[in-house]
Amino acid sequence: MLLAALVALATLNVRLAPLRVSPAAMMAGRGFGRAANPGGTGQPKKPRKPSSKRRGRAPPRQKIGSLEAKLLQEHAASCAAAEATFAVCASDGDGEYAAGWTAHPVPAGAVSETLYSADQPLLLESEGPLLSESECGALTNAMLLHGAAGGWDSRYPLAGYTREVKVSDMPAALEMLNGALRSTLLPAAASAFGLEASHLRVNEALVVQYDAASGHNALPIHRDFSLLTMSSALDAGGRQTGLLNVALSPSDSYAGGGTWFEHSGETLVCERGGALLHAGGLPHCGVPVTRGVRHLLVLFLLAAPLPLLAGRLQAIGAAAGTKPQFFSQPRRRPADLALSSAALQLAIEANPRDAESHSQLGHNFASEDRHADAQRCFEAAVELSRGRDFAALVSLAEAQAAQRQHAAALLERYEEAGLLFDALIDEEPGGMEDVEAWASLGVCMAALRQPEAALSCQKQVQRIRAASASVP
């Protein structure tokens, strides 16, 4: 059974039946007009020089209802809180960074075009450092001292993901970062995306640690609640994740790691002090560090004139709905199913290209036995992820099975993949003989470009080996 399932998994990606999404659902809202751009193929291209006419005005609105007014108030409050903590640029100069950016291809429709200009590259890699060696070292040391003294924060409450510390909790690091924000980071991000530097706000700043020895070494696939994310490597070399991510660690201080992007299946590399800058809505994950320790500075950026209305609606829907945080968990009991579904439907109207909103709504419909509606939602999620969302594929198969559509979209393969993966995740491995099965399944998941599933398999292999090593 296991070997047959592994064979099915290995062949699934190249035999997918075409999936169709309602044109009305996909074309709802404004902004369909970006020229096609193949994702993840060919050489990275140089971004166009930002237009002298910068963006910064919110899209025109016909009228503002009470819900939208509330969301705009929340956006204004977030910007005000950011201004009270992090530096804001008083002017709109280009700042001190002059090395330029390399653009990596992102396909049309990957994110909402109401927030970004039609010709704007959405994933950029710096061609030089944005932070100095001393700044990288200071941020890393501050994070280690704070974590040792006061503990760590975590966005993901399960063991095995990263450790992190908020820069706002480290006064000396915050002062240093604010200087870099004014002189370099905010002007560079604004220039790269054709925005006004004075409009950008730091919604949150984190120093994140990936530690192979402790097992806190990766992040699952996710999207960021940000207009832009900047991540900078604090260690020498290595790979890093999206946002504004700034690498703090030297590349020779760790192995593995990197940021994997769902739209292309590629993992990007950043040297120490260098950065990735991307649209917050691009799905990505932090690839496991296999040796040593890696540190990143991650900035989640908002723009005062560009409220993330669809993102806020999705957050409401996710908090009140049924979709579990992780694929291997059962569907949750909803806090308010009607509120969740209404918010998610509005989120889809505002941004029909967000696969996660479709998936969240599909889980709500499935919990009400509205399987045809759930199927349409999961079809949209699969289409928008270009078949790379393993959880959406399995959820689609479940919705089809509930309607007895046993021949649709290679259902048996979807079901076998999903049932096998769920069974293995829930099963307590019995010994070293299970390592080969887990490793084989992980290889299949990696071949299917499903890094979260592959990561779970890798963690099971590590856990079995660690347990076996401790047995006398």
Coordinates of C-alpha atoms in Angstrom, one line a residue, residues 58-467:
A58 CA -5.7 54.8 -2.5
P59 CA -7.9 53.3 -5.2
P60 CA -11.1 55.4 -5.8
R61 CA -14.2 54.1 -4.1
Q62 CA -17.8 54.5 -5.0
K63 CA -18.9 54.7 -1.4
I64 CA -17.8 53.6 2.0
G65 CA -20.0 51.3 4.0
S66 CA -19.9 50.8 7.8
L67 CA -17.7 47.7 7.5
E68 CA -15.2 49.4 5.2
A69 CA -15.1 52.4 7.4
K70 CA -14.3 50.1 10.3
L71 CA -11.5 48.5 8.3
L72 CA -10.1 51.8 7.3
Q73 CA -10.1 52.8 11.0
E74 CA -8.1 49.7 11.8
H75 CA -5.6 50.5 9.1
A76 CA -5.2 54.0 10.4
A77 CA -4.7 52.7 13.9
S78 CA -2.1 50.2 12.7
C79 CA -0.2 53.0 10.9
A80 CA -0.4 55.2 14.0
A81 CA 0.9 52.4 16.2
A82 CA 3.8 51.9 13.7
E83 CA 4.6 55.6 13.8
A84 CA 4.8 55.5 17.6
T85 CA 7.4 52.8 17.5
F86 CA 9.4 52.8 14.3
A87 CA 11.0 55.5 12.3
V88 CA 9.2 57.3 9.5
C89 CA 10.9 59.1 6.6
A90 CA 10.2 62.8 6.7
S91 CA 11.1 63.2 3.0
D92 CA 11.0 61.1 -0.1
G93 CA 14.6 61.0 -1.2
D94 CA 16.3 57.8 -2.5
G95 CA 18.4 57.2 0.6
E96 CA 21.8 55.7 0.8
Y97 CA 21.3 52.4 -1.0
A98 CA 22.4 52.6 -4.6
A99 CA 23.4 49.1 -5.7
G100 CA 20.0 48.2 -7.4
W101 CA 17.7 45.2 -7.5
T102 CA 17.3 42.1 -9.5
A103 CA 13.7 41.1 -10.3
H104 CA 12.6 37.5 -10.2
P105 CA 9.6 36.6 -12.5
V106 CA 6.2 36.5 -10.9
P107 CA 3.2 35.4 -13.1
A108 CA 0.3 37.7 -13.8
G109 CA -2.5 37.4 -11.3
A110 CA -0.3 36.3 -8.4
V111 CA -1.5 39.1 -6.2
S112 CA -4.1 41.9 -6.3
E113 CA -3.3 44.5 -8.9
T114 CA -5.3 47.2 -7.0
L115 CA -2.2 47.6 -4.8
Y116 CA 0.6 47.4 -7.3
S117 CA 1.2 49.0 -10.7
A118 CA 0.8 46.8 -13.7
D119 CA 4.5 46.7 -14.6
Q120 CA 5.8 46.5 -11.1
P121 CA 8.2 43.5 -10.4
L122 CA 6.8 41.8 -7.3
L123 CA 9.9 39.9 -6.1
L124 CA 13.2 41.7 -5.9
E125 CA 16.7 40.7 -4.6
S126 CA 19.2 43.3 -3.6
E127 CA 22.4 43.5 -5.6
G128 CA 24.3 44.8 -2.5
P129 CA 24.0 44.9 1.3
L130 CA 21.5 47.2 2.9
L131 CA 22.9 46.6 6.4
S132 CA 26.5 46.8 7.4
E133 CA 28.5 43.9 9.0
S134 CA 28.3 45.7 12.4
E135 CA 24.6 46.3 12.1
C136 CA 24.0 42.6 11.3
G137 CA 26.2 41.5 14.3
A138 CA 24.5 43.9 16.7
L139 CA 21.0 42.7 15.7
T140 CA 22.0 39.1 16.1
N141 CA 23.6 39.6 19.4
A142 CA 20.7 41.6 20.8
M143 CA 18.3 38.8 19.7
L144 CA 20.4 36.1 21.4
L145 CA 20.8 38.1 24.7
H146 CA 17.0 38.9 24.8
G147 CA 16.0 35.3 24.0
A148 CA 18.3 33.9 26.7
A149 CA 17.0 36.3 29.3
G150 CA 13.4 36.6 28.5
G151 CA 12.4 33.8 26.2
W152 CA 11.4 33.7 22.6
D153 CA 8.3 34.7 20.6
S154 CA 6.7 32.5 17.9
R155 CA 4.1 33.1 15.2
Y156 CA 3.6 29.3 15.0
P157 CA 2.7 27.6 18.3
L158 CA 4.0 24.2 17.2
A159 CA 7.4 22.8 18.0
G160 CA 9.8 22.7 15.0
Y161 CA 9.4 26.2 13.6
T162 CA 11.5 29.3 14.2
R163 CA 12.4 31.4 17.2
E164 CA 12.0 35.1 17.0
V165 CA 12.2 38.3 18.9
K166 CA 10.4 41.6 18.2
V167 CA 12.9 44.4 17.6
S168 CA 10.5 46.7 19.6
D169 CA 11.3 44.6 22.7
M170 CA 15.1 45.4 22.4
P171 CA 15.6 49.2 23.0
A172 CA 19.2 49.4 21.7
A173 CA 18.4 47.3 18.6
L174 CA 15.3 49.4 18.0
E175 CA 17.3 52.6 18.1
M176 CA 19.8 51.2 15.6
L177 CA 17.1 49.9 13.3
N178 CA 15.3 53.2 13.3
G179 CA 18.5 54.9 12.0
A180 CA 18.8 52.3 9.2
L181 CA 15.1 52.7 8.4
R182 CA 15.5 56.4 7.8
S183 CA 18.8 56.3 5.9
T184 CA 18.5 53.1 3.9
L185 CA 15.7 50.5 4.3
L186 CA 12.5 52.5 3.8
P187 CA 13.9 54.7 0.9
A188 CA 15.2 51.6 -0.8
A189 CA 11.9 49.7 -0.5
A190 CA 9.9 52.7 -1.6
S191 CA 12.1 53.3 -4.6
A192 CA 11.9 49.7 -5.7
F193 CA 8.1 49.7 -5.6
G194 CA 7.5 53.2 -6.9
L195 CA 6.1 54.4 -3.5
E196 CA 6.7 57.4 -1.4
A197 CA 9.2 56.6 1.4
S198 CA 7.2 59.0 3.7
H199 CA 4.1 56.8 3.3
L200 CA 5.7 53.5 4.4
R201 CA 5.1 52.2 8.0
V202 CA 6.8 49.3 9.7
N203 CA 3.9 47.2 11.0
E204 CA 6.3 44.8 12.7
A205 CA 10.0 44.0 12.8
L206 CA 11.4 40.7 13.8
V207 CA 14.8 39.1 14.2
V208 CA 14.2 35.4 13.3
Q209 CA 16.4 32.4 14.2
Y210 CA 16.6 29.1 12.3
D211 CA 18.5 26.6 14.4
A212 CA 19.2 23.1 13.1
A213 CA 20.2 21.6 16.4
S214 CA 17.1 22.7 18.4
G215 CA 14.7 21.8 15.6
H216 CA 13.5 25.3 15.4
N217 CA 14.6 25.4 11.8
A218 CA 11.9 26.2 9.3
L219 CA 8.6 28.0 8.5
P220 CA 5.5 26.5 6.8
I221 CA 4.0 27.9 3.7
H222 CA 2.3 31.2 4.5
R223 CA 1.4 34.7 3.2
D224 CA 2.2 37.9 5.1
F225 CA -0.2 40.6 6.2
S226 CA 1.8 43.3 4.6
L227 CA 1.9 45.4 1.5
L228 CA 5.6 44.6 1.2
T229 CA 7.9 42.2 3.1
M230 CA 11.6 42.9 3.4
S231 CA 13.9 40.2 4.8
S232 CA 17.6 40.7 5.3
A233 CA 20.2 38.0 6.0
L234 CA 22.1 38.7 9.2
D235 CA 24.5 35.8 8.7
A236 CA 27.1 35.5 6.0
G237 CA 25.6 33.9 2.9
G238 CA 22.8 31.4 2.7
R239 CA 19.2 31.6 1.6
Q240 CA 16.4 33.6 2.9
T241 CA 12.7 34.1 3.0
G242 CA 10.5 36.8 1.5
L243 CA 9.2 40.2 2.9
L244 CA 12.0 42.6 3.5
N245 CA 14.2 39.9 4.7
V246 CA 17.8 41.0 5.5
A247 CA 20.3 38.2 6.0
L248 CA 22.2 38.6 9.3
S249 CA 24.3 35.5 9.3
P250 CA 27.4 34.5 7.2
S251 CA 26.6 31.8 4.7
D252 CA 29.3 29.5 6.0
S253 CA 27.7 29.6 9.5
Y254 CA 24.8 27.3 8.4
A255 CA 23.7 24.9 5.7
G256 CA 20.3 24.5 4.0
G257 CA 17.7 27.2 4.5
G258 CA 16.3 29.7 2.0
T259 CA 13.0 31.0 1.0
W260 CA 10.9 28.9 -1.3
F261 CA 8.2 30.7 -3.4
E262 CA 5.1 28.7 -4.4
H263 CA 4.5 30.5 -7.8
S264 CA 7.9 29.4 -9.2
G265 CA 9.1 26.6 -6.9
E266 CA 12.5 28.4 -6.6
T267 CA 14.5 29.1 -3.5
L268 CA 16.4 32.4 -3.3
V269 CA 19.8 33.1 -1.8
C270 CA 20.9 36.3 0.0
E271 CA 24.4 37.2 1.3
R272 CA 24.9 38.9 4.7
G273 CA 23.2 42.3 4.8
G274 CA 21.5 41.6 1.5
A275 CA 17.7 41.5 1.2
L276 CA 14.7 40.2 -0.5
L277 CA 11.7 42.5 -1.1
H278 CA 8.4 41.1 -2.2
A279 CA 4.6 41.7 -2.2
G280 CA 3.3 40.4 1.1
G281 CA 0.7 38.2 -0.6
L282 CA 3.1 35.9 -2.4
P283 CA 3.0 32.4 -0.7
H284 CA 6.4 31.3 0.5
C285 CA 8.0 29.2 3.2
G286 CA 11.3 29.1 5.1
V287 CA 13.3 26.0 4.0
P288 CA 14.8 24.0 6.8
V289 CA 18.3 24.8 8.0
T290 CA 20.2 21.5 8.2
R291 CA 23.3 22.6 10.0
G292 CA 24.2 25.6 12.2
V293 CA 22.1 28.7 12.9
R294 CA 20.7 31.4 10.5
H295 CA 19.3 34.8 11.4
L296 CA 17.1 37.2 9.5
L297 CA 15.7 40.7 10.0
V298 CA 12.1 40.7 8.7
L299 CA 10.1 43.9 8.2
F300 CA 6.4 43.9 7.4
L301 CA 5.6 47.1 5.7
L302 CA 2.3 49.0 5.2
A303 CA 1.6 52.2 3.2
A304 CA -0.6 54.8 4.8
P305 CA -2.7 55.5 1.6
L306 CA -3.0 51.8 0.6
P307 CA -5.2 49.9 3.2
L308 CA -5.1 46.1 2.9
L309 CA -8.9 45.7 3.0
A310 CA -9.0 42.2 1.5
G311 CA -6.3 41.0 4.0
R312 CA -8.2 42.4 6.9
L313 CA -11.4 40.7 5.7
Q314 CA -9.6 37.4 5.3
A315 CA -8.2 37.7 8.8
I316 CA -11.7 38.1 10.2
G317 CA -12.9 35.1 8.2
A318 CA -10.0 32.9 9.2
A319 CA -10.3 33.7 12.9
A320 CA -14.1 32.8 12.9
G321 CA -14.1 29.9 10.4
T322 CA -13.3 26.2 10.3
K323 CA -10.0 25.8 8.4
P324 CA -7.3 24.5 10.7
Q325 CA -4.0 26.3 10.9
F326 CA -2.1 23.2 9.7
F327 CA -3.0 20.7 7.1
S328 CA -2.7 17.6 9.4
Q329 CA -5.1 19.1 11.9
P330 CA -8.9 18.4 11.9
R331 CA -11.3 21.1 10.8
R332 CA -12.0 23.5 13.7
R333 CA -15.3 24.3 15.4
P334 CA -16.2 27.8 14.0
A335 CA -16.5 30.7 16.3
D336 CA -19.0 32.4 14.0
L337 CA -19.6 30.6 10.7
A338 CA -21.9 33.1 9.2
L339 CA -19.5 36.0 10.0
S340 CA -16.6 34.0 8.6
S341 CA -18.2 33.2 5.3
A342 CA -19.5 36.7 4.8
A343 CA -16.1 38.2 5.5
L344 CA -14.4 35.7 3.2
Q345 CA -16.9 36.4 0.4
L346 CA -16.1 40.1 0.7
A347 CA -12.4 39.3 0.7
I348 CA -12.8 37.4 -2.5
E349 CA -14.7 40.3 -4.1
A350 CA -11.9 42.7 -3.1
N351 CA -9.1 40.3 -4.2
P352 CA -10.3 37.3 -6.3
R353 CA -6.7 36.2 -6.8
D354 CA -6.0 35.2 -3.2
A355 CA -6.1 31.4 -3.1
E356 CA -6.2 31.3 0.7
S357 CA -9.6 33.2 0.9
H358 CA -11.1 30.7 -1.5
S359 CA -9.7 27.8 0.5
Q360 CA -11.0 29.2 3.8
L361 CA -14.4 29.7 2.3
G362 CA -14.3 26.1 0.9
H363 CA -13.7 24.7 4.4
N364 CA -16.7 26.6 5.7
F365 CA -19.0 25.3 2.9
A366 CA -17.7 21.7 3.5
S367 CA -18.6 22.0 7.2
E368 CA -22.2 22.8 6.1
D369 CA -22.3 19.9 3.6
R370 CA -22.4 22.4 0.8
H371 CA -20.0 20.3 -1.2
A372 CA -20.6 21.7 -4.7
D373 CA -19.9 25.2 -3.3
A374 CA -16.8 23.9 -1.5
Q375 CA -15.6 22.2 -4.7
R376 CA -15.8 25.5 -6.6
C377 CA -13.8 27.2 -3.9
F378 CA -11.1 24.5 -3.8
E379 CA -10.9 24.5 -7.7
A380 CA -10.2 28.2 -7.5
A381 CA -7.5 27.6 -4.8
V382 CA -5.9 24.9 -6.9
E383 CA -6.0 27.0 -10.1
L384 CA -4.5 30.1 -8.4
S385 CA -1.7 28.0 -6.8
R386 CA -1.0 26.4 -10.2
G387 CA -1.5 23.0 -8.7
R388 CA 1.2 23.4 -6.0
D389 CA -1.1 23.6 -3.0
F390 CA -1.2 20.1 -1.6
A391 CA -3.9 20.8 1.0
A392 CA -6.1 22.4 -1.6
L393 CA -5.7 19.4 -3.9
V394 CA -6.8 17.0 -1.1
S395 CA -9.6 19.2 0.0
L396 CA -10.9 19.3 -3.6
A397 CA -10.8 15.5 -3.8
E398 CA -12.8 15.3 -0.6
A399 CA -15.4 17.7 -1.9
Q400 CA -15.6 15.6 -5.1
A401 CA -15.8 12.4 -3.1
A402 CA -18.7 13.8 -1.1
Q403 CA -20.6 14.2 -4.4
R404 CA -19.6 10.7 -5.6
Q405 CA -17.5 12.2 -8.5
H406 CA -15.0 9.4 -8.3
A407 CA -13.6 9.9 -11.8
A408 CA -13.1 13.6 -11.5
A409 CA -9.6 15.1 -11.6
L410 CA -7.8 11.8 -10.8
L411 CA -9.7 11.6 -7.6
E412 CA -8.2 8.2 -6.5
R413 CA -4.7 9.7 -6.6
Y414 CA -5.7 12.8 -4.7
E415 CA -7.4 10.7 -2.1
E416 CA -4.6 8.2 -1.8
A417 CA -2.1 11.0 -1.4
G418 CA -4.2 12.8 1.2
L419 CA -5.2 9.8 3.2
L420 CA -1.7 8.4 3.2
F421 CA -0.2 11.7 4.4
D422 CA -2.8 12.2 7.1
A423 CA -2.4 8.6 8.3
L424 CA 1.4 8.9 8.5
I425 CA 1.2 12.3 10.3
D426 CA -1.1 10.9 12.9
E427 CA 0.7 7.6 13.3
E428 CA 3.4 7.0 15.9
P429 CA 6.4 5.5 14.1
G430 CA 7.6 2.3 15.5
G431 CA 11.3 2.3 14.8
M432 CA 14.1 2.8 12.3
E433 CA 12.3 0.8 9.7
D434 CA 9.9 3.7 9.3
V435 CA 12.6 6.2 8.4
E436 CA 12.8 4.9 4.8
A437 CA 9.1 5.3 4.3
W438 CA 9.1 8.8 5.7
A439 CA 12.1 9.8 3.7
S440 CA 10.6 8.3 0.5
L441 CA 7.3 10.2 1.1
G442 CA 9.3 13.4 1.7
V443 CA 11.1 13.0 -1.6
C444 CA 7.7 12.7 -3.3
M445 CA 6.4 15.7 -1.6
A446 CA 9.5 17.7 -2.6
A447 CA 9.0 16.5 -6.2
L448 CA 5.4 17.8 -6.0
R449 CA 6.8 21.1 -4.8
Q450 CA 5.0 20.8 -1.5
P451 CA 7.7 21.9 1.0
E452 CA 5.4 22.0 4.0
A453 CA 4.5 18.4 3.5
A454 CA 8.1 17.5 2.8
L455 CA 9.2 19.4 5.9
S456 CA 6.8 17.3 8.1
C457 CA 8.3 14.1 6.6
Q458 CA 11.8 15.4 7.3
K459 CA 10.9 16.2 10.9
Q460 CA 9.5 12.7 11.4
V461 CA 12.8 11.2 10.1
Q462 CA 14.8 13.4 12.5
R463 CA 12.5 12.5 15.4
I464 CA 12.8 8.7 14.8
R465 CA 16.6 9.0 14.5
A466 CA 16.9 11.0 17.6
A467 CA 14.7 8.6 19.6

